[in-house]
PDB file of C-alpha atoms in Angstrom:
ATOM      1  CA  UNK A   1     -17.456  86.950  -2.697  1.00 58.00           C
ATOM      2  CA  UNK A   2     -13.787  87.666  -3.059  1.00 59.00           C
ATOM      3  CA  UNK A   3     -11.165  86.223  -5.341  1.00 52.00           C
ATOM      4  CA  UNK A   4      -9.342  84.518  -2.060  1.00 57.00           C
ATOM      5  CA  UNK A   5     -12.583  82.654  -0.955  1.00 60.00           C
ATOM      6  CA  UNK A   6     -12.921  81.391  -4.966  1.00 58.00           C
ATOM      7  CA  UNK A   7      -9.345  80.361  -4.709  1.00 57.00           C
ATOM      8  CA  UNK A   8     -10.279  78.369  -1.361  1.00 58.00           C
ATOM      9  CA  UNK A   9     -13.418  76.726  -2.786  1.00 58.00           C
ATOM     10  CA  UNK A  10     -11.824  75.654  -6.041  1.00 58.00           C
ATOM     11  CA  UNK A  11      -9.065  73.816  -3.654  1.00 57.00           C
ATOM     12  CA  UNK A  12     -11.340  72.197  -1.972  1.00 57.00           C
ATOM     13  CA  UNK A  13     -13.169  70.873  -4.812  1.00 55.00           C
ATOM     14  CA  UNK A  14      -9.577  69.608  -6.189  1.00 51.00           C
ATOM     15  CA  UNK A  15      -8.886  67.977  -2.778  1.00 50.00           C
ATOM     16  CA  UNK A  16     -12.459  66.517  -2.344  1.00 49.00           C
ATOM     17  CA  UNK A  17     -12.246  65.036  -6.194  1.00 45.00           C
ATOM     18  CA  UNK A  18      -8.949  63.752  -5.802  1.00 44.00           C
ATOM     19  CA  UNK A  19      -9.907  61.593  -2.549  1.00 47.00           C
ATOM     20  CA  UNK A  20     -12.917  60.369  -4.375  1.00 42.00           C
ATOM     21  CA  UNK A  21     -10.577  59.129  -7.617  1.00 53.00           C
ATOM     22  CA  UNK A  22      -8.554  57.488  -5.169  1.00 48.00           C
ATOM     23  CA  UNK A  23     -11.267  55.204  -3.219  1.00 48.00           C
ATOM     24  CA  UNK A  24     -13.591  55.094  -6.122  1.00 45.00           C
ATOM     25  CA  UNK A  25     -10.500  53.006  -7.589  1.00 44.00           C
ATOM     26  CA  UNK A  26     -10.439  49.927  -5.168  1.00 46.00           C
ATOM     27  CA  UNK A  27     -14.115  50.002  -3.287  1.00 49.00           C
ATOM     28  CA  UNK A  28     -17.209  48.865  -4.185  1.00 50.00           C
ATOM     29  CA  UNK A  29     -20.772  48.615  -2.443  1.00 51.00           C
ATOM     30  CA  UNK A  30     -20.113  45.185  -1.642  1.00 53.00           C
ATOM     31  CA  UNK A  31     -19.399  43.904   1.727  1.00 51.00           C
ATOM     32  CA  UNK A  32     -19.308  40.593   0.931  1.00 46.00           C
ATOM     33  CA  UNK A  33     -16.176  40.992  -1.285  1.00 44.00           C
ATOM     34  CA  UNK A  34     -12.697  41.390   1.196  1.00 43.00           C
ATOM     35  CA  UNK A  35     -11.184  44.469  -0.336  1.00 46.00           C
ATOM     36  CA  UNK A  36      -7.331  45.098  -0.858  1.00 48.00           C
ATOM     37  CA  UNK A  37      -5.878  47.383   1.779  1.00 45.00           C
ATOM     38  CA  UNK A  38      -3.489  48.748  -1.291  1.00 51.00           C
ATOM     39  CA  UNK A  39      -5.088  51.928  -2.399  1.00 52.00           C
ATOM     40  CA  UNK A  40      -4.303  53.005  -6.012  1.00 49.00           C
ATOM     41  CA  UNK A  41      -4.659  55.706  -8.041  1.00 55.00           C
ATOM     42  CA  UNK A  42      -6.746  55.412 -11.288  1.00 64.00           C
ATOM     43  CA  UNK A  43      -3.914  55.731 -13.714  1.00 56.00           C
ATOM     44  CA  UNK A  44      -1.989  53.403 -11.740  1.00 56.00           C
ATOM     45  CA  UNK A  45      -4.805  50.750 -11.654  1.00 64.00           C
ATOM     46  CA  UNK A  46      -5.160  50.960 -15.314  1.00 71.00           C
ATOM     47  CA  UNK A  47      -1.205  50.312 -15.600  1.00 62.00           C
ATOM     48  CA  UNK A  48      -1.200  47.198 -13.359  1.00 62.00           C
ATOM     49  CA  UNK A  49      -4.918  45.808 -14.918  1.00 71.00           C
ATOM     50  CA  UNK A  50      -2.982  46.217 -18.553  1.00 71.00           C
ATOM     51  CA  UNK A  51       0.473  44.546 -17.008  1.00 61.00           C
ATOM     52  CA  UNK A  52      -2.104  41.411 -15.540  1.00 61.00           C
ATOM     53  CA  UNK A  53      -3.480  41.447 -19.033  1.00 68.00           C
ATOM     54  CA  UNK A  54      -0.143  40.951 -20.697  1.00 62.00           C
ATOM     55  CA  UNK A  55       1.163  38.615 -18.392  1.00 52.00           C
ATOM     56  CA  UNK A  56      -2.251  36.268 -18.727  1.00 54.00           C
ATOM     57  CA  UNK A  57      -1.515  36.507 -22.323  1.00 55.00           C
ATOM     58  CA  UNK A  58       1.904  35.222 -21.965  1.00 52.00           C
ATOM     59  CA  UNK A  59       1.246  32.489 -19.760  1.00 49.00           C
ATOM     60  CA  UNK A  60      -1.703  30.906 -22.039  1.00 50.00           C
ATOM     61  CA  UNK A  61       0.237  29.490 -24.600  1.00 49.00           C
ATOM     62  CA  UNK A  62       3.185  27.929 -21.773  1.00 47.00           C
ATOM     63  CA  UNK A  63       0.338  26.641 -19.684  1.00 47.00           C
ATOM     64  CA  UNK A  64      -1.100  24.245 -22.525  1.00 49.00           C
ATOM     65  CA  UNK A  65       2.439  23.177 -23.643  1.00 54.00           C
ATOM     66  CA  UNK A  66       3.773  22.410 -20.095  1.00 65.00           C
ATOM     67  CA  UNK A  67       0.676  20.219 -19.329  1.00 75.00           C
ATOM     68  CA  UNK A  68       2.016  16.698 -17.609  1.00 78.00           C
ATOM     69  CA  UNK A  69       1.624  13.663 -19.936  1.00 78.00           C
ATOM     70  CA  UNK A  70      -0.569  10.566 -18.935  1.00 80.00           C
ATOM     71  CA  UNK A  71       0.749   7.492 -19.589  1.00 74.00           C
ATOM     72  CA  UNK A  72      -1.049   4.087 -19.313  1.00 75.00           C
ATOM     73  CA  UNK A  73      -0.344   1.858 -16.463  1.00 71.00           C
ATOM     74  CA  UNK A  74       2.396  -0.774 -17.262  1.00 69.00           C
ATOM     75  CA  UNK A  75       1.810  -4.577 -17.039  1.00 68.00           C
ATOM     76  CA  UNK A  76       3.809  -6.433 -14.455  1.00 66.00           C
ATOM     77  CA  UNK A  77       6.150  -7.968 -17.647  1.00 67.00           C
ATOM     78  CA  UNK A  78       6.580  -4.375 -18.952  1.00 69.00           C
ATOM     79  CA  UNK A  79       8.001  -3.323 -15.324  1.00 70.00           C
ATOM     80  CA  UNK A  80      10.069  -6.231 -15.647  1.00 68.00           C
ATOM     81  CA  UNK A  81      11.486  -5.009 -18.646  1.00 69.00           C
ATOM     82  CA  UNK A  82       9.934  -7.510 -20.219  1.00 68.00           C
ATOM     83  CA  UNK A  83      11.079 -10.661 -18.520  1.00 78.00           C
ATOM     84  CA  UNK A  84       8.777 -13.200 -17.576  1.00 81.00           C
ATOM     85  CA  UNK A  85       8.475 -13.984 -13.854  1.00 84.00           C
ATOM     86  CA  UNK A  86       8.518 -17.702 -12.523  1.00 87.00           C
ATOM     87  CA  UNK A  87       7.324 -19.449  -9.296  1.00 88.00           C
ATOM     88  CA  UNK A  88       7.361 -23.190  -8.143  1.00 91.00           C
ATOM     89  CA  UNK A  89       5.088 -24.026  -4.801  1.00 89.00           C
ATOM     90  CA  UNK A  90       5.991 -27.979  -4.066  1.00 91.00           C
ATOM     91  CA  UNK A  91       3.020 -29.655  -2.716  1.00 90.00           C
ATOM     92  CA  UNK A  92       3.547 -32.352   0.315  1.00 90.00           C
ATOM     93  CA  UNK A  93       1.945 -35.860  -0.247  1.00 90.00           C
ATOM     94  CA  UNK A  94      -0.578 -35.285   2.533  1.00 90.00           C
ATOM     95  CA  UNK A  95      -1.765 -31.987   0.435  1.00 90.00           C
ATOM     96  CA  UNK A  96      -1.711 -33.709  -3.073  1.00 91.00           C
ATOM     97  CA  UNK A  97      -5.753 -35.077  -2.824  1.00 92.00           C
ATOM     98  CA  UNK A  98      -7.075 -32.133  -1.453  1.00 92.00           C
ATOM     99  CA  UNK A  99      -5.192 -30.052  -3.889  1.00 91.00           C
ATOM    100  CA  UNK A 100      -6.790 -32.216  -6.962  1.00 90.00           C
ATOM    101  CA  UNK A 101     -10.118 -32.027  -5.042  1.00 92.00           C
ATOM    102  CA  UNK A 102      -9.930 -27.695  -4.607  1.00 91.00           C
ATOM    103  CA  UNK A 103      -8.147 -26.873  -7.974  1.00 91.00           C
ATOM    104  CA  UNK A 104     -10.936 -24.876  -9.324  1.00 92.00           C
ATOM    105  CA  UNK A 105     -11.306 -22.942  -6.120  1.00 92.00           C
ATOM    106  CA  UNK A 106      -7.449 -22.333  -6.022  1.00 92.00           C
ATOM    107  CA  UNK A 107      -7.112 -21.409  -9.953  1.00 92.00           C
ATOM    108  CA  UNK A 108     -10.279 -19.001 -10.155  1.00 91.00           C
ATOM    109  CA  UNK A 109      -8.371 -16.132  -7.922  1.00 91.00           C
ATOM    110  CA  UNK A 110      -5.378 -16.981  -9.532  1.00 91.00           C
ATOM    111  CA  UNK A 111      -6.608 -16.349 -13.251  1.00 90.00           C
ATOM    112  CA  UNK A 112      -9.470 -14.327 -12.857  1.00 89.00           C
ATOM    113  CA  UNK A 113      -8.028 -12.063  -9.937  1.00 87.00           C
ATOM    114  CA  UNK A 114      -4.453 -11.902 -10.292  1.00 87.00           C
ATOM    115  CA  UNK A 115      -3.984 -12.738 -14.208  1.00 88.00           C
ATOM    116  CA  UNK A 116      -1.382 -15.206 -13.695  1.00 89.00           C
ATOM    117  CA  UNK A 117      -0.842 -18.499 -15.626  1.00 91.00           C
ATOM    118  CA  UNK A 118      -0.956 -21.405 -13.483  1.00 92.00           C
ATOM    119  CA  UNK A 119      -0.428 -25.114 -14.117  1.00 92.00           C
ATOM    120  CA  UNK A 120       0.029 -28.467 -12.119  1.00 92.00           C
ATOM    121  CA  UNK A 121       3.607 -30.283 -12.768  1.00 90.00           C
ATOM    122  CA  UNK A 122       2.577 -34.081 -12.116  1.00 90.00           C
ATOM    123  CA  UNK A 123       6.191 -35.014 -12.475  1.00 90.00           C
ATOM    124  CA  UNK A 124       7.553 -32.657 -10.084  1.00 89.00           C
ATOM    125  CA  UNK A 125       4.058 -32.547  -8.019  1.00 90.00           C
ATOM    126  CA  UNK A 126       4.338 -28.857  -7.619  1.00 91.00           C
ATOM    127  CA  UNK A 127       2.106 -25.907  -8.699  1.00 92.00           C
ATOM    128  CA  UNK A 128       3.710 -23.418 -11.222  1.00 93.00           C
ATOM    129  CA  UNK A 129       2.690 -19.844 -11.773  1.00 92.00           C
ATOM    130  CA  UNK A 130       4.144 -17.127 -14.240  1.00 90.00           C
ATOM    131  CA  UNK A 131       3.279 -13.835 -15.237  1.00 87.00           C
ATOM    132  CA  UNK A 132       1.341 -13.039 -18.639  1.00 84.00           C
ATOM    133  CA  UNK A 133       0.986  -9.685 -20.582  1.00 82.00           C
ATOM    134  CA  UNK A 134      -2.229  -9.276 -18.967  1.00 84.00           C
ATOM    135  CA  UNK A 135      -1.135  -9.025 -15.324  1.00 82.00           C
ATOM    136  CA  UNK A 136      -1.044  -5.670 -13.788  1.00 80.00           C
ATOM    137  CA  UNK A 137       0.162  -6.122 -10.193  1.00 78.00           C
ATOM    138  CA  UNK A 138       3.978  -6.226 -10.005  1.00 79.00           C
ATOM    139  CA  UNK A 139       3.171  -8.009  -6.851  1.00 82.00           C
ATOM    140  CA  UNK A 140       0.885 -10.551  -8.087  1.00 86.00           C
ATOM    141  CA  UNK A 141       3.226 -13.493  -8.509  1.00 87.00           C
ATOM    142  CA  UNK A 142       4.266 -12.931  -4.975  1.00 88.00           C
ATOM    143  CA  UNK A 143       0.684 -13.132  -3.684  1.00 89.00           C
ATOM    144  CA  UNK A 144      -0.267 -15.949  -5.426  1.00 90.00           C
ATOM    145  CA  UNK A 145       2.709 -17.995  -4.406  1.00 90.00           C
ATOM    146  CA  UNK A 146       1.716 -17.026  -0.874  1.00 91.00           C
ATOM    147  CA  UNK A 147      -1.472 -18.037  -1.375  1.00 92.00           C
ATOM    148  CA  UNK A 148      -0.623 -21.519  -2.742  1.00 91.00           C
ATOM    149  CA  UNK A 149       1.821 -22.086  -0.404  1.00 91.00           C
ATOM    150  CA  UNK A 150      -0.854 -21.239   2.327  1.00 91.00           C
ATOM    151  CA  UNK A 151      -3.066 -24.010   0.882  1.00 92.00           C
ATOM    152  CA  UNK A 152      -0.375 -26.828   0.943  1.00 91.00           C
ATOM    153  CA  UNK A 153       0.561 -25.908   4.811  1.00 90.00           C
ATOM    154  CA  UNK A 154      -3.025 -27.137   5.606  1.00 91.00           C
ATOM    155  CA  UNK A 155      -5.284 -24.001   5.620  1.00 92.00           C
ATOM    156  CA  UNK A 156      -8.517 -24.146   4.011  1.00 92.00           C
ATOM    157  CA  UNK A 157      -9.114 -21.895   0.434  1.00 92.00           C
ATOM    158  CA  UNK A 158     -11.623 -19.406   1.883  1.00 91.00           C
ATOM    159  CA  UNK A 159      -8.938 -18.835   4.633  1.00 91.00           C
ATOM    160  CA  UNK A 160      -5.683 -18.802   2.425  1.00 91.00           C
ATOM    161  CA  UNK A 161      -7.568 -16.440   0.053  1.00 91.00           C
ATOM    162  CA  UNK A 162      -7.705 -13.417   2.353  1.00 90.00           C
ATOM    163  CA  UNK A 163      -3.558 -13.317   1.766  1.00 90.00           C
ATOM    164  CA  UNK A 164      -4.840 -12.015  -1.805  1.00 88.00           C
ATOM    165  CA  UNK A 165      -7.408  -9.558  -0.503  1.00 87.00           C
ATOM    166  CA  UNK A 166      -5.433  -7.977   2.383  1.00 86.00           C
ATOM    167  CA  UNK A 167      -2.089  -6.855   2.707  1.00 84.00           C
ATOM    168  CA  UNK A 168      -1.446  -7.261   6.754  1.00 87.00           C
ATOM    169  CA  UNK A 169      -1.443 -10.809   7.029  1.00 90.00           C
ATOM    170  CA  UNK A 170       1.055 -13.301   7.416  1.00 89.00           C
ATOM    171  CA  UNK A 171       1.760 -17.002   7.672  1.00 90.00           C
ATOM    172  CA  UNK A 172       3.908 -18.188  10.417  1.00 90.00           C
ATOM    173  CA  UNK A 173       5.180 -21.579  11.350  1.00 90.00           C
ATOM    174  CA  UNK A 174       7.479 -23.137  13.812  1.00 89.00           C
ATOM    175  CA  UNK A 175       7.913 -26.655  15.245  1.00 89.00           C
ATOM    176  CA  UNK A 176       6.880 -27.581  19.023  1.00 88.00           C
ATOM    177  CA  UNK A 177      10.788 -28.682  19.416  1.00 88.00           C
ATOM    178  CA  UNK A 178      11.438 -25.126  18.778  1.00 88.00           C
ATOM    179  CA  UNK A 179       9.679 -23.979  21.994  1.00 87.00           C
ATOM    180  CA  UNK A 180      10.913 -26.852  24.342  1.00 86.00           C
ATOM    181  CA  UNK A 181      13.027 -29.746  23.400  1.00 88.00           C
ATOM    182  CA  UNK A 182      10.658 -32.969  23.899  1.00 85.00           C
ATOM    183  CA  UNK A 183      10.725 -36.644  22.738  1.00 88.00           C
ATOM    184  CA  UNK A 184       8.185 -39.565  22.673  1.00 88.00           C
ATOM    185  CA  UNK A 185       5.527 -39.299  24.885  1.00 90.00           C
ATOM    186  CA  UNK A 186       6.330 -35.783  25.844  1.00 90.00           C
ATOM    187  CA  UNK A 187       6.218 -34.365  22.532  1.00 89.00           C
ATOM    188  CA  UNK A 188       2.923 -36.537  21.719  1.00 89.00           C
ATOM    189  CA  UNK A 189       1.285 -34.639  25.260  1.00 89.00           C
ATOM    190  CA  UNK A 190       2.128 -31.152  24.228  1.00 88.00           C
ATOM    191  CA  UNK A 191       0.577 -31.620  20.957  1.00 88.00           C
ATOM    192  CA  UNK A 192      -2.238 -33.129  22.375  1.00 89.00           C
ATOM    193  CA  UNK A 193      -2.718 -30.110  24.712  1.00 88.00           C
ATOM    194  CA  UNK A 194      -2.224 -27.516  21.724  1.00 88.00           C
ATOM    195  CA  UNK A 195      -5.360 -29.315  19.858  1.00 88.00           C
ATOM    196  CA  UNK A 196      -7.106 -30.130  22.855  1.00 84.00           C
ATOM    197  CA  UNK A 197     -10.191 -32.549  22.820  1.00 85.00           C
ATOM    198  CA  UNK A 198     -11.769 -32.589  19.662  1.00 86.00           C
ATOM    199  CA  UNK A 199      -9.562 -29.656  18.557  1.00 85.00           C
ATOM    200  CA  UNK A 200     -11.483 -27.517  21.300  1.00 87.00           C
ATOM    201  CA  UNK A 201      -8.379 -25.822  22.551  1.00 88.00           C
ATOM    202  CA  UNK A 202      -7.418 -24.719  19.034  1.00 90.00           C
ATOM    203  CA  UNK A 203     -11.017 -23.617  18.186  1.00 90.00           C
ATOM    204  CA  UNK A 204     -10.999 -21.370  21.159  1.00 88.00           C
ATOM    205  CA  UNK A 205      -7.534 -19.874  20.553  1.00 90.00           C
ATOM    206  CA  UNK A 206      -8.575 -19.374  16.803  1.00 90.00           C
ATOM    207  CA  UNK A 207     -12.105 -17.547  17.752  1.00 88.00           C
ATOM    208  CA  UNK A 208     -10.186 -15.494  20.838  1.00 87.00           C
ATOM    209  CA  UNK A 209      -7.368 -14.042  18.439  1.00 87.00           C
ATOM    210  CA  UNK A 210      -9.262 -14.232  15.207  1.00 89.00           C
ATOM    211  CA  UNK A 211      -6.582 -16.434  13.892  1.00 90.00           C
ATOM    212  CA  UNK A 212      -6.205 -19.484  11.803  1.00 93.00           C
ATOM    213  CA  UNK A 213      -4.079 -22.226  13.370  1.00 92.00           C
ATOM    214  CA  UNK A 214      -2.931 -25.602  11.716  1.00 92.00           C
ATOM    215  CA  UNK A 215      -1.385 -28.546  13.791  1.00 91.00           C
ATOM    216  CA  UNK A 216       0.517 -30.740  11.246  1.00 88.00           C
ATOM    217  CA  UNK A 217       2.451 -33.329  13.197  1.00 85.00           C
ATOM    218  CA  UNK A 218       4.962 -31.174  15.145  1.00 86.00           C
ATOM    219  CA  UNK A 219       4.443 -28.348  12.987  1.00 89.00           C
ATOM    220  CA  UNK A 220       2.362 -25.500  14.076  1.00 90.00           C
ATOM    221  CA  UNK A 221       0.864 -22.712  11.134  1.00 91.00           C
ATOM    222  CA  UNK A 222      -0.830 -19.517  12.057  1.00 91.00           C
ATOM    223  CA  UNK A 223      -2.448 -17.279   9.552  1.00 92.00           C
ATOM    224  CA  UNK A 224      -3.431 -13.850  10.594  1.00 91.00           C
ATOM    225  CA  UNK A 225      -2.360 -10.156  11.434  1.00 90.00           C
ATOM    226  CA  UNK A 226       0.766  -9.609  13.038  1.00 89.00           C
ATOM    227  CA  UNK A 227      -0.491  -8.666  16.677  1.00 87.00           C
ATOM    228  CA  UNK A 228      -2.926 -11.372  16.457  1.00 89.00           C
ATOM    229  CA  UNK A 229      -0.546 -13.955  15.604  1.00 90.00           C
ATOM    230  CA  UNK A 230       1.800 -13.069  18.643  1.00 90.00           C
ATOM    231  CA  UNK A 231      -1.328 -13.402  20.819  1.00 89.00           C
ATOM    232  CA  UNK A 232      -1.849 -16.879  19.638  1.00 91.00           C
ATOM    233  CA  UNK A 233       1.552 -18.081  19.668  1.00 90.00           C
ATOM    234  CA  UNK A 234       2.152 -17.034  23.396  1.00 90.00           C
ATOM    235  CA  UNK A 235      -0.677 -19.417  24.327  1.00 90.00           C
ATOM    236  CA  UNK A 236       0.199 -22.235  21.972  1.00 90.00           C
ATOM    237  CA  UNK A 237       3.547 -21.811  23.924  1.00 90.00           C
ATOM    238  CA  UNK A 238       1.924 -22.059  27.098  1.00 90.00           C
ATOM    239  CA  UNK A 239       0.416 -24.989  26.333  1.00 90.00           C
ATOM    240  CA  UNK A 240       3.578 -26.544  24.565  1.00 90.00           C
ATOM    241  CA  UNK A 241       5.496 -25.301  27.984  1.00 89.00           C
ATOM    242  CA  UNK A 242       2.740 -27.276  30.149  1.00 86.00           C
ATOM    243  CA  UNK A 243       0.397 -24.950  31.208  1.00 85.00           C
ATOM    244  CA  UNK A 244      -3.154 -26.422  32.014  1.00 85.00           C
ATOM    245  CA  UNK A 245      -5.957 -25.341  29.324  1.00 83.00           C
ATOM    246  CA  UNK A 246      -8.074 -24.144  31.732  1.00 84.00           C
ATOM    247  CA  UNK A 247      -5.519 -21.439  32.324  1.00 86.00           C
ATOM    248  CA  UNK A 248      -4.913 -20.646  28.767  1.00 84.00           C
ATOM    249  CA  UNK A 249      -9.149 -20.634  28.362  1.00 85.00           C
ATOM    250  CA  UNK A 250      -9.132 -17.783  31.145  1.00 86.00           C
ATOM    251  CA  UNK A 251      -6.388 -15.853  29.224  1.00 85.00           C
ATOM    252  CA  UNK A 252      -8.300 -16.102  25.836  1.00 83.00           C
ATOM    253  CA  UNK A 253     -11.529 -15.179  27.396  1.00 84.00           C
ATOM    254  CA  UNK A 254      -9.480 -12.256  28.300  1.00 86.00           C
ATOM    255  CA  UNK A 255      -8.256 -11.511  24.744  1.00 82.00           C
ATOM    256  CA  UNK A 256     -11.603 -11.776  23.200  1.00 81.00           C
ATOM    257  CA  UNK A 257     -13.192  -9.262  26.021  1.00 83.00           C
ATOM    258  CA  UNK A 258     -10.520  -6.790  24.808  1.00 82.00           C
ATOM    259  CA  UNK A 259     -10.979  -7.511  21.383  1.00 77.00           C
ATOM    260  CA  UNK A 260     -14.540  -7.125  21.633  1.00 77.00           C
ATOM    261  CA  UNK A 261     -14.484  -3.808  23.444  1.00 77.00           C
ATOM    262  CA  UNK A 262     -11.955  -2.704  20.933  1.00 70.00           C
ATOM    263  CA  UNK A 263     -13.732  -3.355  17.723  1.00 59.00           C
TER     264      UNK A 263
END
């Protein structure tokens, strides 16, 4: 073996060892691990690992000191700066006796669910609601006032309490004379068409549109979602304008069919 052959073998060994050092620094035998395509030598990978350790040691105290503080939920009174909010809902004379009979059912959701202070003022004949330190929801007072107002309009407690549980329910009120200017017997016949015989027309509209309708003298009150109230209002307005009940029944039947297919 000559000297040149010895030098060539030594150069090949150096190149082979150099290539092995380059590949061993970043490759593993596990094929499930996605490897980086940036290859580094042993010295560079050791320097990068040391720099990563220094960064983690520097970041450790800052991560503990920069934790976001957690605050307890503010009550409704604290959110208003300690001020007590107050609402008064007047009770009409024809709802005074039902209110007295259903007082416990009305009081339970207001006190236990909304954490409000409630009383009935016999002098002014109105229901007074006030926030307390236990009231957590900032909109509890308005919800309670809407609930009591819906009951004073003529809705049942079971129907009005839905205003406390659902956020997409509304109450819409209008007079029969707002739709068409009627007087005397014409006004009475319009109200009769809306109610129907034994309330049959009103029940048909309620069941088809999933609303609650109250006809009090010449006032019509509706409780339901926005889209359902619109359908019920159109039906009631058609009856006020003089449409025969049979035509409204057919339209309500179609509405009920569409809603059953939708839901």
